[in-house]
Structure formats: structure tokens, C-alpha cells
Amino acid sequence: MTQTLINPTPKDYKSEVKPTWCPGCGDFGVLNAAFRGLAELKLPTDQTVVVSGIGCSSRFPHFMKTFGFHSVHGRALPVAQGLKMARPDLNVIAVGGDGDFFSIGAGHLVHAALRNIDITVVVMDNEIYGLTKGQTSPTSPQGHVTKSTPYGLLASQFNPIATALSLNVSFVARGYSAKPKELAALIQQGVQHKGFSFIHALSPCPTFYHTFDAWDASVTSIEANHNTHDKAKAITLALETEKQYTGVFFKEERQTMDQAAHHQVQQSKPFDIEQYMKRYA
Amino acid sequence: MFQVRISDHPVKSMGDYADVLICLNKEAYDRNVGELRHGGVLMYDPSDFTPEPGDYITYAVPFNEIARKEVQLFQTKNMVMLGAICGLFGPPLEAIIQVVQSKLSRSRKANATLMEKNLLALDVAKKYVTEKVTKSDPYLLGPVEKADRVVLNGNQAIVAGALAAQCRYFAGYPITPASDIMEGLAKELPQVGGTFLQAEDEIAALASVLGASYGGMRAMTATSGPGFSLMTELIGLSSMAELPAVIVDAQRAGPSTGMPTKMEQSDLSFALHAGHGDTPRIVIAPSNVANCYELIIQAFEMAERYQMPVLFLSDQSLTARVESVDSQVFKTPELHERLQYNSQHEANGSNGHHNGHSTEQILVGAGAEEHEYTRYAYSATGISPMSTPGTGSPAYVATGLEHDEAGHPNYEPEDHTAMMKKRFRKLATAAAEMPKPERYGDADATIGVIGWGSTEGTIQEAVDRARAKGLKVAALHPTILSPLPDETIQDFISSVKKVIVPENNYSGQLANLLGAKYGLQAIRVNKYGGIPFTAAEILRAIEEVY
């Protein structure tokens, strides 16, 4: 009994819980893009699970009408992968921030990418720790002065797109919360893509690191004629420092682990303990 | 060292000493001759070493020479030893041949020459000892009737039990001594429609188990202390989000990396308290191989029924302990689904087996409107019906944040207080519904022995021996350590004059718990060298305090 929505509108994906985000937060744009993307796909709310970790952006599942799993800091990816491995019939979307995916949960990103489990990841990157009120993040620029780097950040800046490309992620894209139509289309493509989809969503924090103006200037759509199978070109675009390209950098269809795992054995049988124990007789 | 204890009645422990010690080299002799009983048998190869004169019978058998010269394959030395055992102690050679043939034909290295050489080694060695060695010991194994039994270790029983309990997702990270559970399920799960994931670490393993559990699947992970340490944040999430999960901790000697291949029962305190905040969980400790099967099934049943993490404390000695178990133990279990929500706003579940509830009484709290699905509804049992994605039931958000009945974030004092009570109410429900441990030994005992985990057989053997000497002794061995069976334990404590608590740990973790809960001043007997108790050690403790 699927709760299929007939001609759904973005509103049909909105829950009664009001977002706790600050006024002007970039995450509103991402949330609206998600509503729109899922409505375009007519995704049944009861067959869709949005999984998150901890952070401002990780409150996301509470604001959606789909099933949701608001887990613990950094662990959205393993939760989402376990769910998809066990239930390949579900649409699984993992959301969270730059701290979740690139710092405390960075180790999980590597392996999720290599496994190519069919989930969609939306990283809301504000280049700062917002929930804990303004410490440095892996994506903060070098030299950035924050509460935890009062003399300037000494580490270099994490490059999410270049990292995803180097990890052999099968769908790599970037959107910007101030361009919700484009972002909605990317989320839509990410969900449709069979495999691990990585969407880097630039989502500024007006309270602790106001980057709207800077990003309005630097964000540039990838040229329409970009060959999305050209990884070398995609990496060149990802390494560009003056511009932040948005759009699909790279995609390729290849075997997903959730499907392959279910096909490893041709025919599964019901378990029979008496038969099974004969090996120990 | 490989140790075997054989009897025509059930063997409960590894025994106190060796009756027969067979040394395949000098190191084996140096390390183990102290374990040989007075008047026991030492079998050795005179080309390896000459034993010190001692209170034992010696049989010199040229293992090396027979393997090298007569069989012409040195690797058959172990078969030479087996043949010598047959010749001297009587197990029929035909039985050994059968096992060798069956094992070797399954091996990848199998070929006709190898089989021939192994069988030759058995035969030559048996002939050698029959002709050249004069038997002067009393040990002789008579023929036995073939019984309906299976031979397996604790980890193998856990794998069988998990499969029988309909566990259909496993994620884990390799760690001694739990890896066999992972390897077993990696092989078996795909055969029965399940899935398996070798995770990047133990955090990911348990996180993915919770993901699968949220998807309605019975799921588990298995680890040892160091991996369990990493999992603690997810124990809290499982408890808070009320998601069933089974976590096997095959304990090994700690702290830190400790002694990976050595036995210890030192994760009890940790299992009872792992995680921050007040976190209800169930802790189960199996005591033998049959128990590993039966209780892992119970672990899944309890996880599903009470919607919380179930920690299963096996230990290194149990993972490696091979027992002969009655086949009847391994039956298809009766299983019950978790309490499902259906659209009629009734909490239906086939969990009616516990005290005959077919539905749960839902106490409607503030803010829970008519016909609104409240995943975390305050119920009399604390158990609330849950919906599962993709089954047509209404959506909810599972969360580690404090939440109201609907699952929405809520930090109000009244809400947190009521939710804490609801979550802990499930433990009270579990305590009322769970089976109670049975007393072993005298009803009018003077001394009581309370233990947990793999020491049960050893304790019972010590109790048997004490009773045979005319002492009044009883033992109690709770297998569920959270929630504890309060009444049963208190009755037991008050029925005896003194209580001994033997544990393979330094601090006396069960003794501490019994002290804190029941004010018990237990006599602690702690052994923490990495090897299990012998019955003699526990018997000595009983006699000392009697």
C-alpha cells in the first residue's frame, strides 16, 4: 500500500515542524529545493527516508514529511548505507553539513564513495560550525579567523568536489542555496542516478560567516557543453579557485553495492536450522 | 595448546589438570608439564627432549622419525600422534579414519596421495605403539553409541542462532575473537536473502545496523572490547531512538588492546553503563555453547520487543570452546514481530506471547491528537508501536534528540521527564516478562555462589564436588544482567549464609553490582590472568569460607 502522491506540489513534502534555523539561513533554500526536487520526481513520502547527523542542517528530516532518521554527529552515511543495503527498495537521502561529512564523518565518506551504494548525499556547506556558534570547519579558508582560530586558520581548505572525484564518486554536482531551481534539478538528478550521488550545496551562514555576497560573485554555472564523463576536466573545474562552479561535474553508471549484494547469490532460500546444523553432526 | 576433555556424562568445564599430556616439541613440555596430574601420562618424542624424572608415566614415541622415514611426509606428524592415541587409549581407529577422510576430502589441498599418507601415518603409529610401548596407565576409552549430537563452538552457535532468529543484516569490523561471527554471516546471509557489510570501523558497523533496523530488518553486529568502546555513541542512539539492535561483545582481556587471544569477563560494568546519559539497555551473558544459540535468539526477541540495544557478552573462552551438544537444542524458534503500527490507530503486533497482550494500551499524552500517529506514544508498558518505511504506514523521524510522542524535538522539562520514564518502563516490563534463573544445588545451602557468563559449568562442577563432600552449597547464574531478576537474586542471597562471587576480572564487577543493588557483601574470588577458572579453584574458595 504505497502512498502515491498524484501531482504533488513541494508543499506535500513539508512537515508541520517549523525550522529552527536563523532568518536568512542558506538551508531554507536547500530545503525548498529538496521539496521541489522530490515533488518533480513524485517520490512517495512513505518510501523515502531522509537521514542526517548533527548540526544546524541535520535538523532537516524533521522538516520533511518523509520518513526520517536524525542520527548522531558524523554518522548519517553509515546509517543511510545500512538502511539501503537492507532495504534497496527505499529512496535514501543523506543530508548534513560540512562538519558532519568532512570532519567527524570524513572517514565514512571515503568508504561510502567506494561502495557506490545507491544513496543521494546533500552536503550543506557554510564553511563554518554554526550550531556550536562559529568555530572553524574543514572547508573554512586558510587564514580564516574564527572563535577557535583567533590568530587565523593554519590548515589548508578541504575541497569537497575534488575529493569526491578522487574517490570515484559516480555522481558529483554542486549547487547554491541562492539558486534553488538549479539545486532542485541537481537533487532530482542525484536521486534518479543509480549509485552514490554527491551534491555539494553551498549554503551560507548569515550569523557566523556571511558568504552570500562573495558567493554571489564567485558562483558560476558549468558550461552547458561540459562533458560529464570527462573526469580530468571535472577535476580542473573543481580546482578552480576564483570561481565556484555549479552543475553536474561528473557522472557515470556503474554497479551499485546494494544491488550487487542482492545478486551475489542467485537464489536465496528460507533458513532451515535442522538442515544447517548437519555440518556440525 | 589444544585441550580435550572426554566423558560419558556431560562435561561442564575444562577440568583441573591433564590426565594425558602429549608434547609434540620441547616447548610444549616446558610450558605444560606442570598441568599434568600425579600419575598421569606424558607422551613425547625422545629425539626432541628427555623429560625430567617425575611422578608420571612416560611413553616415548618417535613421532618425527615415523613421519619422516616411514610415511615420508613430515606434515603428518599430527596424524602419527593420533594413531598413537588410538593404539594406547582405545578410541577406534575406524572413527578417526572417518573424520580424517571427511575433513580432508573437503580441503582444497585434497588429493589421493595426501589422503593415503595421512591414513598411513595413523596406521603405522598405531602399530608402533601396540608393538613397542607397554601400557601401564589406567585410561581406556570404550566404544560409545553414536548419539544425535553436534559439535561446534560458541561463535558458530551464535551464527546459527542469528540465522534462526531471522537476523538478515550484519555489519562488522574484524576483531579477535569475534571475527568468525562476521565471517560466518558473510557466507550465510546472502544464502537466505540477507545482506552483509564489512564496515570501515565499529562506529559505522553499529550505525548501519541501526539504519537496517529502522528499515524493519533484524540486524546485529559482533565485536570485542576495543570495538565495543567505539560503538558507545550508537548504544545511546539505539536506546533513545528506540531501535532494536543486537551487539555481541566477545570479551577479551583488557584494558585497551589488552590480550586479544586471552579470556576475561571484564566488560560487564561497561556493558551496563556504556554511553552517556541514563540509557536503558538489555545485557545478556551466555554460559555455554548451547546457550549461545538459545540466548542469541532471545537477544533478538528482546531487542524487537523492547526496542532497545541488547548487549550479548560472550568471551574468548566461549568463542573457542568446542562442545558436543544435543541436536535437539537447535530447533526452529518461535519468533514474534516488533510492535507494528497500523492505520486503524491500533498498536498491533504478534507480540501477544508476553502476558497475553495482543495490543498495547496507549496512554494518550498531552498533544497527541486523535488519529495522529505518535511513534513514541506513552504506553503502559513503555513499548510504543512503530511504523516501517515502505510498508504504507505513516512516516516519523527516529531521533537521538529528546522528542515528544510524535518524535518532534522537544526540550520541555515535563516532556523529558515523561520520556525518561517511558523508556525505563520498558526495562520494568522486560524484568516482569523475562524468564528467571534457576537455583542449582541444595535448597538449604549454607554457601551460595553467584556467577555470570562462561563460568557456569565450572561453578556447577565445583558445587557438585562440594556437595559430594557433604557441604551444603547452591549456585545462581543469571543470564540476563540488565534488567536483573531482583526477586530471584534477593531470595537466593537471603537463603544462604555467605555468597561467593567468582569472576574472571580484577575489580569484581558483578560483586560490585550486587553490592550496589542489594547491599550484598560478597566474598570475591577474582582470577584475571587471561585463563578461565578451574573447578578446583572455586571448590577451594567454597571450602575456605564454609
PDB file of N, CA, C and O in Angstrom, chain B residues 159-185:
ATOM      1  N   VAL B 159      26.228 -17.719  15.244  1.00  0.00           N
ATOM      2  CA  VAL B 159      25.867 -17.566  13.827  1.00  0.00           C
ATOM      3  C   VAL B 159      24.573 -18.341  13.528  1.00  0.00           C
ATOM      4  O   VAL B 159      23.635 -17.801  12.927  1.00  0.00           O
ATOM      5  N   ALA B 160      24.518 -19.592  13.995  1.00  0.00           N
ATOM      6  CA  ALA B 160      23.321 -20.420  13.755  1.00  0.00           C
ATOM      7  C   ALA B 160      22.097 -19.767  14.386  1.00  0.00           C
ATOM      8  O   ALA B 160      21.025 -19.700  13.772  1.00  0.00           O
ATOM      9  N   GLY B 161      22.264 -19.269  15.606  1.00  0.00           N
ATOM     10  CA  GLY B 161      21.144 -18.647  16.316  1.00  0.00           C
ATOM     11  C   GLY B 161      20.672 -17.373  15.640  1.00  0.00           C
ATOM     12  O   GLY B 161      19.467 -17.113  15.529  1.00  0.00           O
ATOM     13  N   ALA B 162      21.625 -16.569  15.162  1.00  0.00           N
ATOM     14  CA  ALA B 162      21.255 -15.327  14.483  1.00  0.00           C
ATOM     15  C   ALA B 162      20.444 -15.632  13.226  1.00  0.00           C
ATOM     16  O   ALA B 162      19.438 -14.978  12.940  1.00  0.00           O
ATOM     17  N   LEU B 163      20.885 -16.653  12.498  1.00  0.00           N
ATOM     18  CA  LEU B 163      20.163 -17.025  11.274  1.00  0.00           C
ATOM     19  C   LEU B 163      18.767 -17.547  11.622  1.00  0.00           C
ATOM     20  O   LEU B 163      17.782 -17.186  10.973  1.00  0.00           O
ATOM     21  N   ALA B 164      18.689 -18.374  12.667  1.00  0.00           N
ATOM     22  CA  ALA B 164      17.393 -18.927  13.072  1.00  0.00           C
ATOM     23  C   ALA B 164      16.475 -17.831  13.599  1.00  0.00           C
ATOM     24  O   ALA B 164      15.253 -17.917  13.471  1.00  0.00           O
ATOM     25  N   ALA B 165      17.080 -16.788  14.189  1.00  0.00           N
ATOM     26  CA  ALA B 165      16.287 -15.677  14.731  1.00  0.00           C
ATOM     27  C   ALA B 165      15.876 -14.698  13.632  1.00  0.00           C
ATOM     28  O   ALA B 165      15.357 -13.623  13.921  1.00  0.00           O
ATOM     29  N   GLN B 166      16.144 -15.049  12.380  1.00  0.00           N
ATOM     30  CA  GLN B 166      15.786 -14.213  11.229  1.00  0.00           C
ATOM     31  C   GLN B 166      16.580 -12.917  11.182  1.00  0.00           C
ATOM     32  O   GLN B 166      16.084 -11.899  10.672  1.00  0.00           O
ATOM     33  N   CYS B 167      17.795 -12.918  11.711  1.00  0.00           N
ATOM     34  CA  CYS B 167      18.685 -11.776  11.507  1.00  0.00           C
ATOM     35  C   CYS B 167      19.018 -11.749  10.021  1.00  0.00           C
ATOM     36  O   CYS B 167      19.467 -12.747   9.472  1.00  0.00           O
ATOM     37  N   ARG B 168      18.776 -10.619   9.379  1.00  0.00           N
ATOM     38  CA  ARG B 168      19.017 -10.567   7.939  1.00  0.00           C
ATOM     39  C   ARG B 168      19.907  -9.395   7.529  1.00  0.00           C
ATOM     40  O   ARG B 168      20.001  -9.037   6.373  1.00  0.00           O
ATOM     41  N   TYR B 169      20.555  -8.781   8.510  1.00  0.00           N
ATOM     42  CA  TYR B 169      21.580  -7.782   8.202  1.00  0.00           C
ATOM     43  C   TYR B 169      22.661  -7.869   9.262  1.00  0.00           C
ATOM     44  O   TYR B 169      22.372  -7.920  10.461  1.00  0.00           O
ATOM     45  N   PHE B 170      23.906  -7.906   8.805  1.00  0.00           N
ATOM     46  CA  PHE B 170      25.034  -7.886   9.730  1.00  0.00           C
ATOM     47  C   PHE B 170      26.057  -6.908   9.190  1.00  0.00           C
ATOM     48  O   PHE B 170      26.357  -6.896   8.000  1.00  0.00           O
ATOM     49  N   ALA B 171      26.587  -6.070  10.062  1.00  0.00           N
ATOM     50  CA  ALA B 171      27.731  -5.238   9.702  1.00  0.00           C
ATOM     51  C   ALA B 171      28.745  -5.373  10.821  1.00  0.00           C
ATOM     52  O   ALA B 171      28.375  -5.427  11.999  1.00  0.00           O
ATOM     53  N   GLY B 172      30.014  -5.440  10.467  1.00  0.00           N
ATOM     54  CA  GLY B 172      31.029  -5.581  11.491  1.00  0.00           C
ATOM     55  C   GLY B 172      32.400  -5.187  10.980  1.00  0.00           C
ATOM     56  O   GLY B 172      32.569  -4.860   9.800  1.00  0.00           O
ATOM     57  N   TYR B 173      33.349  -5.190  11.900  1.00  0.00           N
ATOM     58  CA  TYR B 173      34.740  -4.871  11.590  1.00  0.00           C
ATOM     59  C   TYR B 173      35.571  -5.989  12.226  1.00  0.00           C
ATOM     60  O   TYR B 173      35.304  -6.363  13.362  1.00  0.00           O
ATOM     61  N   PRO B 174      36.546  -6.528  11.493  1.00  0.00           N
ATOM     62  CA  PRO B 174      37.262  -7.691  12.022  1.00  0.00           C
ATOM     63  C   PRO B 174      37.936  -7.404  13.368  1.00  0.00           C
ATOM     64  O   PRO B 174      38.550  -6.354  13.531  1.00  0.00           O
ATOM     65  N   ILE B 175      37.768  -8.319  14.302  1.00  0.00           N
ATOM     66  CA  ILE B 175      38.453  -8.209  15.599  1.00  0.00           C
ATOM     67  C   ILE B 175      38.459  -9.578  16.277  1.00  0.00           C
ATOM     68  O   ILE B 175      37.448 -10.283  16.264  1.00  0.00           O
ATOM     69  N   THR B 176      39.599  -9.922  16.842  1.00  0.00           N
ATOM     70  CA  THR B 176      39.721 -11.158  17.618  1.00  0.00           C
ATOM     71  C   THR B 176      39.047 -10.949  18.969  1.00  0.00           C
ATOM     72  O   THR B 176      39.263  -9.897  19.567  1.00  0.00           O
ATOM     73  N   PRO B 177      38.251 -11.855  19.480  1.00  0.00           N
ATOM     74  CA  PRO B 177      37.906 -13.179  18.960  1.00  0.00           C
ATOM     75  C   PRO B 177      36.485 -13.245  18.379  1.00  0.00           C
ATOM     76  O   PRO B 177      35.832 -14.268  18.499  1.00  0.00           O
ATOM     77  N   ALA B 178      36.046 -12.169  17.730  1.00  0.00           N
ATOM     78  CA  ALA B 178      34.668 -12.141  17.236  1.00  0.00           C
ATOM     79  C   ALA B 178      34.568 -12.320  15.725  1.00  0.00           C
ATOM     80  O   ALA B 178      33.480 -12.453  15.188  1.00  0.00           O
ATOM     81  N   SER B 179      35.706 -12.299  15.036  1.00  0.00           N
ATOM     82  CA  SER B 179      35.679 -12.269  13.565  1.00  0.00           C
ATOM     83  C   SER B 179      34.942 -13.449  12.934  1.00  0.00           C
ATOM     84  O   SER B 179      34.330 -13.304  11.878  1.00  0.00           O
ATOM     85  N   ASP B 180      35.002 -14.622  13.586  1.00  0.00           N
ATOM     86  CA  ASP B 180      34.321 -15.790  12.981  1.00  0.00           C
ATOM     87  C   ASP B 180      32.824 -15.554  12.832  1.00  0.00           C
ATOM     88  O   ASP B 180      32.197 -16.146  11.959  1.00  0.00           O
ATOM     89  N   ILE B 181      32.262 -14.753  13.723  1.00  0.00           N
ATOM     90  CA  ILE B 181      30.818 -14.490  13.627  1.00  0.00           C
ATOM     91  C   ILE B 181      30.552 -13.706  12.339  1.00  0.00           C
ATOM     92  O   ILE B 181      29.652 -14.021  11.567  1.00  0.00           O
ATOM     93  N   MET B 182      31.395 -12.699  12.105  1.00  0.00           N
ATOM     94  CA  MET B 182      31.278 -11.901  10.894  1.00  0.00           C
ATOM     95  C   MET B 182      31.486 -12.759   9.641  1.00  0.00           C
ATOM     96  O   MET B 182      30.709 -12.690   8.686  1.00  0.00           O
ATOM     97  N   GLU B 183      32.538 -13.580   9.676  1.00  0.00           N
ATOM     98  CA  GLU B 183      32.844 -14.407   8.506  1.00  0.00           C
ATOM     99  C   GLU B 183      31.725 -15.420   8.245  1.00  0.00           C
ATOM    100  O   GLU B 183      31.358 -15.670   7.095  1.00  0.00           O
ATOM    101  N   GLY B 184      31.196 -15.979   9.318  1.00  0.00           N
ATOM    102  CA  GLY B 184      30.107 -16.948   9.173  1.00  0.00           C
ATOM    103  C   GLY B 184      28.891 -16.310   8.531  1.00  0.00           C
ATOM    104  O   GLY B 184      28.292 -16.862   7.586  1.00  0.00           O
ATOM    105  N   LEU B 185      28.547 -15.127   9.006  1.00  0.00           N
ATOM    106  CA  LEU B 185      27.350 -14.474   8.467  1.00  0.00           C
ATOM    107  C   LEU B 185      27.591 -13.893   7.075  1.00  0.00           C
ATOM    108  O   LEU B 185      26.672 -13.812   6.261  1.00  0.00           O
TER     109      LEU B 185
END
